[in-house]
Coordinates of C-alpha atoms and ligand atoms in Angstrom, one line a residue:
M15 CA 29.8 15.1 10.6
A16 CA 26.9 12.8 10.6
A17 CA 27.6 9.3 10.6
P18 CA 26.4 7.7 6.8
T19 CA 23.1 6.2 6.6
R20 CA 24.2 2.9 7.0
S21 CA 22.3 0.1 4.5
I22 CA 20.0 -2.8 5.0
V23 CA 22.2 -4.0 3.0
D24 CA 25.4 -3.7 6.1
T25 CA 23.5 -4.2 8.4
R26 CA 21.0 -7.3 8.0
A27 CA 23.6 -9.5 5.0
E28 CA 23.1 -12.8 6.8
Q29 CA 19.0 -12.6 6.9
M30 CA 18.5 -11.2 3.8
F31 CA 21.7 -13.6 2.0
P32 CA 21.0 -17.0 4.0
T33 CA 23.1 -20.0 2.9
L34 CA 20.3 -23.0 3.5
E35 CA 21.8 -26.9 4.6
P36 CA 22.3 -29.7 2.3
G37 CA 19.6 -31.6 4.2
E38 CA 17.3 -28.3 4.0
I39 CA 18.5 -27.6 -0.3
E40 CA 16.9 -31.9 -0.2
R41 CA 13.8 -30.9 1.9
M42 CA 12.5 -27.7 -0.9
R43 CA 13.3 -30.4 -4.1
R44 CA 9.5 -31.6 -4.5
F45 CA 8.8 -28.0 -4.7
G46 CA 11.3 -27.1 -7.9
E47 CA 12.6 -28.6 -11.6
L48 CA 16.2 -28.7 -11.6
R49 CA 17.4 -26.3 -14.4
R50 CA 21.3 -26.0 -15.7
Y51 CA 21.8 -22.6 -17.1
G52 CA 25.5 -21.9 -19.2
V53 CA 27.5 -18.7 -18.3
G54 CA 26.1 -15.1 -19.4
E55 CA 22.7 -16.8 -19.4
M56 CA 19.7 -15.1 -18.6
L57 CA 17.8 -16.4 -14.6
A58 CA 15.7 -13.4 -14.4
R59 CA 15.2 -9.9 -16.2
I60 CA 13.4 -6.9 -15.8
G61 CA 10.3 -6.2 -15.8
E62 CA 10.2 -10.2 -16.5
L63 CA 8.3 -12.4 -15.4
S64 CA 10.9 -14.8 -13.1
P65 CA 11.2 -18.0 -13.1
G66 CA 9.9 -17.9 -9.6
I67 CA 13.6 -18.7 -7.0
C68 CA 16.1 -20.4 -8.0
V69 CA 18.6 -22.4 -5.6
V70 CA 22.4 -22.1 -6.3
L71 CA 22.9 -25.8 -6.8
A72 CA 26.8 -24.9 -8.7
G73 CA 27.7 -22.3 -10.5
A74 CA 27.7 -18.3 -9.9
I75 CA 24.1 -16.9 -10.1
E76 CA 24.5 -13.1 -10.1
V77 CA 22.4 -10.4 -9.6
M78 CA 22.3 -6.7 -10.8
R79 CA 20.2 -3.4 -10.7
R80 CA 20.4 -0.6 -13.4
D81 CA 20.6 2.4 -12.1
E82 CA 18.9 6.4 -13.4
A83 CA 21.1 5.8 -16.5
D84 CA 20.5 2.2 -17.2
R85 CA 23.6 0.8 -16.1
P86 CA 24.2 -2.5 -14.4
V87 CA 25.3 -2.0 -11.3
P88 CA 26.0 -5.8 -9.2
M89 CA 24.5 -6.1 -6.2
V90 CA 25.3 -9.6 -5.2
T91 CA 26.5 -13.6 -6.2
H92 CA 24.3 -16.3 -5.4
L93 CA 26.8 -19.2 -4.5
P94 CA 26.2 -22.8 -3.8
G95 CA 23.1 -22.8 -0.6
A96 CA 22.5 -19.7 -1.5
F97 CA 19.3 -18.4 -3.6
M98 CA 17.6 -16.0 -5.7
G99 CA 14.6 -14.0 -5.9
E100 CA 13.0 -11.4 -3.9
L101 CA 9.2 -10.7 -3.4
A102 CA 7.9 -10.0 -7.0
V103 CA 7.9 -14.3 -6.7
L104 CA 5.4 -14.4 -4.1
S105 CA 2.5 -12.7 -6.6
G106 CA 4.5 -14.2 -9.2
R107 CA 4.5 -10.5 -10.4
P108 CA 7.6 -9.4 -12.6
A109 CA 10.7 -9.5 -11.3
L110 CA 13.0 -5.7 -10.5
T111 CA 16.6 -7.1 -10.8
D112 CA 18.3 -9.2 -13.8
A113 CA 20.2 -12.3 -12.8
I114 CA 22.6 -13.9 -15.0
A115 CA 25.0 -17.3 -14.1
R116 CA 28.5 -15.9 -14.7
K117 CA 29.4 -18.9 -13.8
P118 CA 27.9 -22.4 -15.9
A119 CA 25.4 -23.2 -13.0
E120 CA 22.8 -25.6 -11.9
V121 CA 20.0 -24.6 -9.8
L122 CA 16.4 -25.8 -8.5
V123 CA 13.8 -22.9 -9.2
I124 CA 11.2 -22.5 -7.6
P125 CA 7.9 -21.2 -9.3
P126 CA 5.3 -19.0 -7.0
E127 CA 2.5 -21.3 -6.3
R128 CA 5.0 -24.2 -5.6
L129 CA 6.7 -21.0 -3.4
R130 CA 3.9 -20.7 -1.8
A131 CA 3.1 -24.2 -0.7
L132 CA 6.5 -25.0 -0.1
L133 CA 6.7 -21.5 3.2
V134 CA 3.4 -22.7 4.5
A135 CA 3.9 -26.4 4.6
E136 CA 8.7 -26.2 6.1
A137 CA 8.0 -23.1 9.1
E138 CA 11.0 -22.5 9.5
L139 CA 12.6 -22.6 6.8
G140 CA 9.7 -20.5 5.4
E141 CA 10.2 -18.1 8.0
R142 CA 13.7 -17.7 6.9
I143 CA 12.7 -17.1 3.1
M144 CA 10.2 -14.6 3.8
R145 CA 12.3 -13.1 5.9
A146 CA 14.7 -12.8 3.0
L147 CA 12.8 -12.2 0.0
I148 CA 10.9 -8.8 2.5
L149 CA 14.6 -8.1 3.7
R150 CA 15.1 -8.1 -0.2
R151 CA 12.7 -5.7 -0.9
V152 CA 13.5 -3.3 1.4
A153 CA 16.9 -3.1 0.1
L154 CA 15.7 -1.6 -4.0
L155 CA 12.9 0.0 -2.7
E156 CA 16.9 2.0 0.0
T157 CA 18.0 3.0 -4.1
G158 CA 14.9 3.3 -6.0
A159 CA 15.9 -0.3 -8.2
G160 CA 13.9 -1.9 -11.1
G161 CA 11.2 0.1 -10.9
P162 CA 10.1 3.0 -12.5
V163 CA 11.1 6.4 -13.1
I164 CA 9.2 9.8 -12.4
V165 CA 10.3 13.0 -14.3
G166 CA 9.0 15.7 -12.8
R167 CA 9.5 18.4 -10.1
A168 CA 9.3 17.5 -6.7
A169 CA 6.7 19.2 -5.9
N170 CA 4.5 18.5 -8.7
G171 CA 0.9 17.8 -7.5
D172 CA 0.6 14.8 -9.8
V173 CA 4.1 13.6 -9.5
L174 CA 3.5 13.4 -5.4
R175 CA 0.5 11.6 -6.5
L176 CA 2.6 8.7 -8.3
A177 CA 4.9 8.2 -5.9
G178 CA 2.3 8.0 -3.4
F179 CA 1.0 5.0 -5.3
L180 CA 4.7 3.7 -5.7
R181 CA 5.2 3.5 -1.9
R182 CA 2.1 2.8 -0.6
N183 CA 2.2 -0.4 -2.4
G184 CA 5.7 -0.5 -1.7
H185 CA 6.6 -0.6 -5.6
P186 CA 10.8 0.1 -6.1
H187 CA 11.0 3.5 -7.8
L188 CA 13.6 6.5 -8.7
R189 CA 12.4 10.8 -8.8
L190 CA 14.5 12.7 -11.0
D191 CA 13.4 16.7 -11.1
P192 CA 14.9 18.1 -14.2
D193 CA 15.7 21.4 -12.0
T194 CA 18.5 19.4 -9.9
D195 CA 19.1 16.0 -12.4
A196 CA 20.9 16.3 -15.7
E197 CA 20.1 12.1 -16.0
A198 CA 17.0 13.9 -15.6
R199 CA 17.2 16.1 -18.5
A200 CA 19.0 13.3 -20.3
M201 CA 15.2 11.3 -20.4
I202 CA 13.3 14.6 -21.8
D203 CA 15.5 15.2 -24.4
R204 CA 15.4 11.3 -24.7
F205 CA 11.6 11.4 -25.0
H206 CA 11.2 14.6 -26.9
V207 CA 9.4 15.9 -24.7
D208 CA 8.1 19.6 -24.0
P209 CA 8.3 20.5 -20.4
G210 CA 4.5 21.8 -20.2
E211 CA 3.7 17.5 -20.3
L212 CA 6.4 16.7 -17.2
P213 CA 6.1 14.1 -15.4
I214 CA 6.5 11.0 -17.1
V215 CA 6.7 8.2 -16.7
V216 CA 9.5 5.5 -17.6
C217 CA 8.8 2.1 -16.7
P218 CA 11.8 -0.7 -16.5
S219 CA 10.3 -2.6 -19.6
G220 CA 11.5 0.9 -21.5
Q221 CA 8.1 1.8 -22.1
M222 CA 7.5 5.6 -21.3
L223 CA 3.7 6.8 -20.1
R224 CA 3.0 10.9 -20.2
N225 CA 1.6 12.0 -16.7
P226 CA 0.3 7.8 -17.0
S227 CA -3.1 6.9 -14.1
E228 CA -2.5 5.3 -11.4
V229 CA -4.3 2.1 -13.8
A230 CA -1.9 2.9 -16.9
L231 CA 1.3 2.6 -14.1
A232 CA -0.1 0.0 -12.8
R233 CA -0.9 -1.8 -15.4
C234 CA 3.0 -1.3 -17.4
I235 CA 4.6 -2.3 -14.2
G236 CA 3.0 -5.5 -14.2
L237 CA 1.2 -4.1 -10.4
M238 CA -1.7 -5.7 -12.3
R239 CA -3.2 -8.2 -14.2
P240 CA -6.1 -8.6 -16.4
L241 CA -9.0 -11.3 -13.9
D242 CA -10.1 -14.7 -15.3
P243 CA -14.5 -13.3 -15.9
D244 CA -15.3 -17.3 -16.0
R245 CA -13.4 -17.8 -12.7
V246 CA -15.1 -18.3 -9.3
Y247 CA -14.3 -17.0 -6.4
D248 CA -15.4 -18.2 -2.6
V249 CA -14.9 -15.4 -1.9
A250 CA -14.4 -11.7 -3.3
V251 CA -13.2 -9.1 -0.7
I252 CA -13.4 -5.2 -1.4
G253 CA -11.4 -3.2 0.0
A254 CA -7.6 -4.5 0.9
G255 CA -7.9 -1.6 4.5
P256 CA -6.8 -3.5 7.8
A257 CA -10.1 -5.5 7.1
G258 CA -10.3 -7.1 3.8
L259 CA -6.3 -8.3 4.8
A260 CA -8.1 -9.8 7.9
T261 CA -10.4 -11.8 6.0
A262 CA -8.0 -12.0 2.7
V263 CA -5.4 -14.5 5.5
Y264 CA -8.2 -16.5 7.4
A265 CA -9.7 -17.4 4.3
A266 CA -6.7 -17.5 1.6
S267 CA -5.2 -20.3 5.0
E268 CA -8.3 -21.8 5.1
G269 CA -8.2 -23.6 2.1
L270 CA -10.6 -20.8 0.0
S271 CA -9.5 -19.2 -3.3
V272 CA -10.0 -16.0 -2.1
L273 CA -9.5 -12.1 -4.3
V274 CA -9.2 -9.0 -2.6
A275 CA -9.5 -5.3 -4.7
D276 CA -8.2 -1.7 -4.1
C277 CA -8.7 0.7 -5.9
R278 CA -5.4 2.6 -3.7
S279 CA -3.1 0.4 -2.3
F280 CA -3.0 -2.0 0.8
G281 CA -3.6 -0.6 4.0
G282 CA -6.0 0.7 4.2
Q283 CA -6.3 4.2 6.9
A284 CA -4.3 1.9 8.4
G285 CA -1.3 1.8 5.9
A286 CA -1.5 6.6 6.6
S287 CA -0.9 5.9 10.0
A288 CA 2.6 7.7 11.4
R289 CA 2.5 5.6 14.1
I290 CA -0.1 3.1 15.6
E291 CA 0.5 2.5 19.1
N292 CA -2.9 0.8 20.6
Y293 CA -2.0 -2.4 18.6
L294 CA -1.5 -5.8 20.5
G295 CA 1.9 -6.5 20.5
F296 CA 3.3 -4.0 19.2
P297 CA 4.2 -1.9 23.0
T298 CA 6.9 0.0 20.8
G299 CA 4.0 0.7 17.7
I300 CA 4.5 0.5 14.4
T301 CA 4.1 2.2 10.9
G302 CA 0.9 1.4 9.7
M303 CA 2.7 1.0 7.0
A304 CA 5.2 -1.1 8.2
L305 CA 2.2 -3.7 9.9
M306 CA -0.4 -3.1 6.6
A307 CA 2.9 -4.2 3.9
R308 CA 3.5 -7.8 6.3
A309 CA -0.3 -8.6 6.2
Y310 CA 0.1 -7.6 2.2
N311 CA 3.5 -9.9 2.1
Q312 CA 0.8 -13.0 4.9
A313 CA -2.0 -12.2 2.4
Q314 CA 0.0 -13.6 -0.7
K315 CA 1.8 -15.8 1.2
F316 CA -1.6 -18.0 2.0
G317 CA -2.6 -17.4 -1.8
A318 CA -4.2 -14.6 -2.0
E319 CA -4.8 -13.2 -5.1
I320 CA -5.0 -9.2 -4.8
T321 CA -5.0 -6.7 -7.8
I322 CA -4.7 -3.1 -6.9
P323 CA -5.5 -0.2 -7.8
V324 CA -9.0 -2.0 -9.0
E325 CA -12.1 0.0 -8.0
A326 CA -15.1 -2.3 -7.7
A327 CA -18.5 -0.1 -9.2
A328 CA -21.0 -1.8 -8.6
L329 CA -22.2 -5.4 -7.4
D330 CA -25.1 -7.1 -8.8
I331 CA -26.9 -10.2 -7.7
A332 CA -28.3 -13.4 -9.2
R333 CA -30.1 -15.7 -7.1
D334 CA -31.3 -19.1 -8.2
G335 CA -32.9 -21.2 -5.1
G336 CA -31.7 -20.7 -1.9
T337 CA -28.2 -21.0 -4.1
A338 CA -27.0 -16.8 -4.4
R339 CA -23.9 -15.4 -7.7
F340 CA -22.2 -12.5 -7.0
T341 CA -21.1 -10.1 -9.9
L342 CA -18.6 -7.6 -8.6
R343 CA -18.8 -4.7 -11.8
L344 CA -15.4 -3.6 -11.9
G345 CA -14.0 0.0 -13.1
G346 CA -12.5 -0.9 -16.7
E347 CA -15.3 -2.9 -17.5
E348 CA -14.2 -5.7 -15.9
R349 CA -15.9 -8.4 -14.3
V350 CA -15.2 -10.8 -10.4
R351 CA -17.9 -13.7 -9.7
A352 CA -17.5 -15.4 -6.6
R353 CA -19.6 -17.3 -4.1
T354 CA -19.1 -15.0 -1.5
V355 CA -18.9 -11.0 -0.7
V356 CA -17.6 -9.2 2.3
I357 CA -17.4 -5.5 2.1
A358 CA -14.7 -3.6 3.6
S359 CA -15.0 -0.3 2.0
G360 CA -14.0 1.5 5.2
A361 CA -14.7 4.9 5.0
R362 CA -12.9 8.2 3.3
Y363 CA -11.9 11.0 5.0
R364 CA -13.6 14.9 4.7
R365 CA -13.4 18.0 3.3
L366 CA -12.1 21.1 4.6
N367 CA -15.5 23.4 4.1
V368 CA -13.5 26.5 2.1
E369 CA -14.4 27.2 -1.7
N370 CA -11.2 26.3 -2.7
A371 CA -9.7 23.8 -1.4
A372 CA -10.0 21.4 -3.8
A373 CA -7.0 23.1 -6.2
F374 CA -4.3 22.2 -3.4
E375 CA -5.3 19.3 -2.5
S376 CA -2.1 16.4 -3.1
T377 CA 0.5 19.2 -3.0
S378 CA -0.3 21.7 -0.2
L379 CA -3.7 20.0 1.5
H380 CA -2.6 16.2 3.1
F381 CA -4.5 13.9 4.2
W382 CA -2.3 12.0 5.7
A383 CA 1.7 12.9 7.4
S384 CA 4.0 10.8 5.9
P385 CA 7.9 11.1 5.9
L386 CA 6.7 12.2 2.3
E387 CA 4.7 14.7 3.4
A388 CA 6.5 16.1 6.4
K389 CA 9.9 15.8 4.1
L390 CA 8.0 19.2 2.0
C391 CA 7.5 20.8 5.4
G392 CA 10.4 20.3 7.2
G393 CA 11.5 23.8 8.6
Q394 CA 8.3 24.6 8.4
E395 CA 4.9 26.3 10.1
V396 CA 2.2 23.5 8.9
V397 CA -1.5 23.7 10.6
L398 CA -3.5 20.7 11.1
V399 CA -7.3 20.0 11.4
G400 CA -8.9 18.2 13.9
A401 CA -8.9 17.1 16.4
G402 CA -9.4 12.7 17.1
N403 CA -6.5 10.4 17.5
S404 CA -5.3 9.9 13.8
A405 CA -4.9 14.0 14.3
G406 CA -3.4 13.4 17.3
Q407 CA -0.9 11.0 15.8
A408 CA -0.7 13.2 12.5
T409 CA 0.6 16.3 15.3
V410 CA 2.9 14.7 17.1
Y411 CA 5.3 13.1 14.7
L412 CA 5.1 16.4 12.6
A413 CA 5.6 18.6 15.7
S414 CA 8.9 16.5 15.3
Q415 CA 9.6 17.6 12.0
A416 CA 8.0 21.0 11.1
A417 CA 8.6 23.8 13.1
K418 CA 5.7 24.7 14.2
V419 CA 1.9 23.0 14.1
W420 CA -0.7 25.1 14.8
M421 CA -3.8 22.6 15.6
L422 CA -7.5 24.2 14.6
V423 CA -9.6 22.0 17.3
R424 CA -13.6 23.0 16.2
G425 CA -15.3 22.3 19.7
P426 CA -14.2 23.4 22.7
S427 CA -11.6 21.0 23.7
L428 CA -9.4 18.3 22.9
A429 CA -10.0 15.2 25.0
A430 CA -13.8 15.2 23.4
K431 CA -12.6 13.3 20.7
M432 CA -8.3 12.4 21.8
S433 CA -7.4 9.7 24.0
R434 CA -5.7 11.1 26.5
Y435 CA -2.4 9.9 26.4
L436 CA -2.7 11.1 23.1
V437 CA -3.1 14.7 25.1
D438 CA -1.0 14.4 27.1
R439 CA 1.9 14.4 24.4
I440 CA 0.9 17.1 23.0
G441 CA 0.2 19.0 26.0
G442 CA 4.4 18.4 26.4
L443 CA 5.0 19.8 22.8
A444 CA 6.4 23.8 23.1
N445 CA 5.8 23.8 19.3
V446 CA 2.5 23.1 18.9
E447 CA -0.4 25.3 19.6
V448 CA -3.8 23.9 20.3
L449 CA -6.8 26.6 19.0
T450 CA -10.2 25.4 20.2
R451 CA -13.5 26.8 18.8
A452 CA -11.1 27.9 15.5
E453 CA -11.8 26.7 11.6
I454 CA -10.1 28.0 9.1
T455 CA -11.3 30.2 6.3
G456 CA -9.3 31.3 3.7
L457 CA -6.6 29.8 1.8
E458 CA -4.2 31.8 -0.3
G459 CA -2.3 31.0 -3.5
R460 CA -1.3 30.2 -6.6
D461 CA -0.6 26.8 -8.9
G462 CA -2.5 24.7 -6.8
M463 CA 0.8 25.5 -4.3
L464 CA -0.4 27.2 -1.1
E465 CA 1.4 30.8 0.0
A466 CA -1.1 31.5 3.1
V467 CA -3.4 30.2 5.5
R468 CA -6.5 32.3 7.2
W469 CA -8.2 31.2 10.7
R470 CA -11.1 32.4 13.1
H471 CA -10.5 31.5 16.7
D472 CA -11.9 33.8 19.6
G473 CA -13.6 36.2 16.8
A474 CA -10.5 37.6 15.6
E475 CA -9.1 36.9 11.8
T476 CA -5.0 35.7 11.6
R477 CA -3.5 35.6 8.6
R478 CA 0.4 33.6 8.2
P479 CA 2.2 32.4 5.5
I480 CA 2.2 28.6 5.6
R481 CA 2.3 25.7 3.0
H482 CA 0.8 22.9 3.9
V483 CA -2.4 22.0 6.0
F484 CA -3.0 18.3 6.9
N485 CA -6.5 17.7 7.0
F486 CA -8.1 15.0 10.2
I487 CA -11.5 16.3 10.0
G488 CA -13.1 12.5 9.9
A489 CA -14.4 10.3 7.3
D490 CA -18.0 9.0 5.3
P491 CA -18.3 5.4 3.9
N492 CA -17.2 3.7 0.8
T493 CA -20.4 2.4 0.3
D494 CA -22.1 4.6 -2.9
W495 CA -20.7 2.3 -5.4
L496 CA -23.6 -0.1 -4.2
A497 CA -26.3 1.9 -4.5
G498 CA -28.9 -0.8 -6.0
S499 CA -27.0 -3.5 -4.7
G500 CA -30.3 -3.1 -1.9
I501 CA -27.8 -3.5 1.1
A502 CA -29.4 -1.7 3.7
L503 CA -27.7 1.2 4.6
D504 CA -27.9 3.5 7.9
K505 CA -28.9 7.3 8.0
Q506 CA -25.3 8.1 7.6
G507 CA -24.2 5.7 4.2
F508 CA -22.7 3.0 6.5
I509 CA -24.2 -1.0 6.3
V510 CA -26.2 -2.4 8.5
T511 CA -25.1 -6.0 9.8
G512 CA -27.0 -9.2 11.2
G513 CA -30.5 -8.6 12.6
D514 CA -33.0 -11.9 13.7
K515 CA -32.4 -13.9 11.2
R516 CA -28.3 -13.0 9.4
V517 CA -25.4 -14.5 10.7
A518 CA -22.6 -12.0 12.2
L519 CA -21.9 -10.1 9.9
E520 CA -24.0 -10.2 7.3
T521 CA -26.0 -7.5 5.6
S522 CA -29.6 -7.3 4.2
Q523 CA -28.8 -9.8 1.7
P524 CA -27.5 -13.5 2.5
G525 CA -23.7 -14.0 1.7
V526 CA -22.6 -10.1 1.5
F527 CA -21.0 -9.6 5.1
A528 CA -19.8 -6.1 6.1
I529 CA -16.6 -5.3 8.1
G530 CA -14.2 -2.8 9.2
D531 CA -14.7 0.7 9.2
V532 CA -17.9 0.6 6.8
R533 CA -20.1 -1.6 9.1
S534 CA -22.7 0.5 10.8
G535 CA -21.8 0.5 15.0
S536 CA -18.4 -0.5 13.9
V537 CA -15.1 0.7 16.6
K538 CA -13.4 2.8 14.2
R539 CA -9.1 1.4 14.9
V540 CA -7.2 -0.8 13.6
A541 CA -7.3 -4.2 15.9
A542 CA -11.8 -4.4 15.2
A543 CA -11.6 -4.6 11.9
V544 CA -8.4 -7.0 11.3
G545 CA -11.6 -9.2 14.2
E546 CA -14.1 -8.3 12.4
G547 CA -12.5 -9.8 9.2
A548 CA -11.2 -13.3 10.6
Q549 CA -14.5 -13.3 11.8
A550 CA -16.6 -12.9 8.6
V551 CA -14.5 -15.8 7.7
A552 CA -16.4 -18.1 9.8
S553 CA -19.3 -16.8 8.2
V554 CA -18.8 -18.1 4.7
H555 CA -18.0 -20.9 5.3
A556 CA -21.0 -21.1 7.5
C557 CA -22.6 -20.0 3.7
L558 CA -20.8 -21.5 1.7
A559 CA -21.5 -24.8 3.7
A560 CA -25.3 -24.2 3.3
D561 CA -24.9 -22.9 -0.4
E562 CA -22.6 -26.8 -0.9
T563 CA -25.7 -28.9 1.2
Ligands
FAD29 C1 -4.5 8.5 9.9 C2 -4.9 7.6 10.2 C3 -4.7 6.9 11.6 C4 -4.6 6.2 12.4 N1 -4.3 5.5 13.5 C5 -4.6 4.6 14.0 C6 -4.6 3.8 15.4 O1 -3.1 4.5 15.3 N2 -5.0 2.8 15.9 C7 -6.7 2.5 15.2 O2 -6.4 1.6 15.9 N3 -7.4 3.1 14.1 C8 -6.2 4.2 13.9 N4 -7.0 4.5 13.0 C9 -8.3 4.3 12.3 C10 -8.2 2.9 11.8 O3 -6.9 3.6 10.3 C11 -9.6 2.2 10.7 O4 -10.4 2.4 11.9 C12 -8.9 0.9 9.5 O5 -8.4 1.7 8.9 C13 -10.4 0.5 9.2 O6 -10.1 -0.6 9.1 P1 -10.9 -1.0 7.3 O7 -9.8 -2.2 6.5 O8 -12.3 -1.1 7.8 O9 -11.0 0.1 5.6 P2 -10.0 1.0 5.5 O10 -8.7 1.0 6.0 O11 -10.8 2.6 5.6 O12 -9.7 0.4 3.7 C14 -11.0 0.8 3.4 C15 -10.1 0.2 1.5 O13 -11.0 0.1 0.8 C16 -10.8 0.5 0.1 N5 -11.8 0.8 -1.3 C17 -12.5 2.3 -0.7 N6 -13.5 2.0 -2.4 C18 -13.4 1.1 -2.7 C19 -13.8 1.1 -3.8 N7 -14.9 1.4 -3.7 N8 -13.4 -0.4 -4.5 C20 -12.3 -1.1 -4.7 N9 -12.2 -0.8 -3.4 C21 -12.7 0.0 -2.4 C22 -9.3 1.6 0.2 O14 -9.2 2.1 -1.0 C23 -8.9 0.8 1.5 O15 -7.4 1.3 0.9 C24 -6.1 5.7 11.9 C25 -6.9 5.9 10.6 C26 -6.3 7.1 9.9 C27 -6.9 7.7 9.3

């Protein structure tokens, strides 16, 4: 019999729920204020802003989640020396759990802004608190507690879209399939929903959304808040991939006010990588999501404001003598003003050159291979198209989940674009068949569900019953939104930087910098993107200093 999977609460309980020493609590007092709560009084409610982390000085605070039927489920009781709070407090977002005083309680409440100051000022204590906050989020992600409930069929494209959005943004959620789950059917009845209108999303506030956009969902669960149109940030960063997040960490930790906007999720392409094995300092490799989640939390710890999903639609530049003012026009009519701009909008995947490919996107045609996609094709044959490093990594990962991976490569060999270690690893996988000089010629299926794939190889066409295709054929720069900004692009649309009169990474518009994959001539690697993100901050400082003189 397989051993039951152990929850993080079983394996990391000590780190999740540390008991603080009296001396540590004394040092924390200057960051918070004392409050008293009577028995039954709520300290936090799911879906509402919580006051901050609450260090228990006396009494008992019980933390509860809610199950699929909205029934309270006790999670932990905090006694004196413990503290209540979860990652959401770091950025002042709505609570994912309820907390109630079970005995008359005296607590030290530390609000988000003061918590960030504490984490920076108290390095060792801050590390333990930060680790506890992160592990508590991991525990919520394990159960899906505290987040919205998506009701719809497991393979439905919109269910995958919404679940993918929440997963990429590290937000807990539950998926209920009416075909297999009585609770899902009860919700459909309760909200009088026609099965044809699925999916619906029920937010922690009780609000129900019918097949919402990511923006509507993010608003409903408090991931996205209105931006202040009057505030002028020192630096506005477009893109929360490794390049943008690196800028956010260095700029915010050096005292600059920073806003980061991303239209999709934090992590960019790197966040979609099943395993990054060549990033310095991780000899056993790390999933892209884990690496990027650390960066995201780190940026928030230093006070960077991160807003997702928000798309930059245009950049307006006004110059008054030597001083420039930048206004970013964002999707949804919002505006953000800044003294400098760092463009880290990266690149996007190329589409397959097959007429009806779009019909299968998000259900059967995938641009990354995360556990979510792998689960859909476990034990089946799949096709993967591409020959770069990302194609190689995805092939290695998928081979561990699928019955067979057909790897279609347009060129004459795998070694032309792929790192040697990946070529060797793929060579050693019995269930991977590499076909060079091969390309997909047709996709067959109905209602967005792929049923068969045709490809040409060695002059012959093959047709196989395959339901999932992975597309890893490269990317184009995300620079369409810069039309009219006067920023110079190269022939492929990547942003040109440098030149005689420019500081490092500056574009043809002074005060605007470009970093990472979107930059012409950049090395398409996580480490390079991170390095440029850090380097851009030095240029931003120089620009701001010149602005002040
Ligand atoms: C599957 C995969 C595996 C990979 N594996 C590795 C690896 O193992 N090692 C390695 O070194 N490299 C790897 N790479 C490459 C690496 O991920 C990229 O070089 C790196 O992510 C580039 O970082 P970036 O921040 O410049 O851009 P991106 O990661 O592309 O991030 C750009 C961000 O900008 C956002 N954005 C775009 N346009 C807008 C807009 N108008 N408004 C708001 N936001 C916008 C996007 O949503 C995205 O989040 C991999 C890439 C992929 C796809």
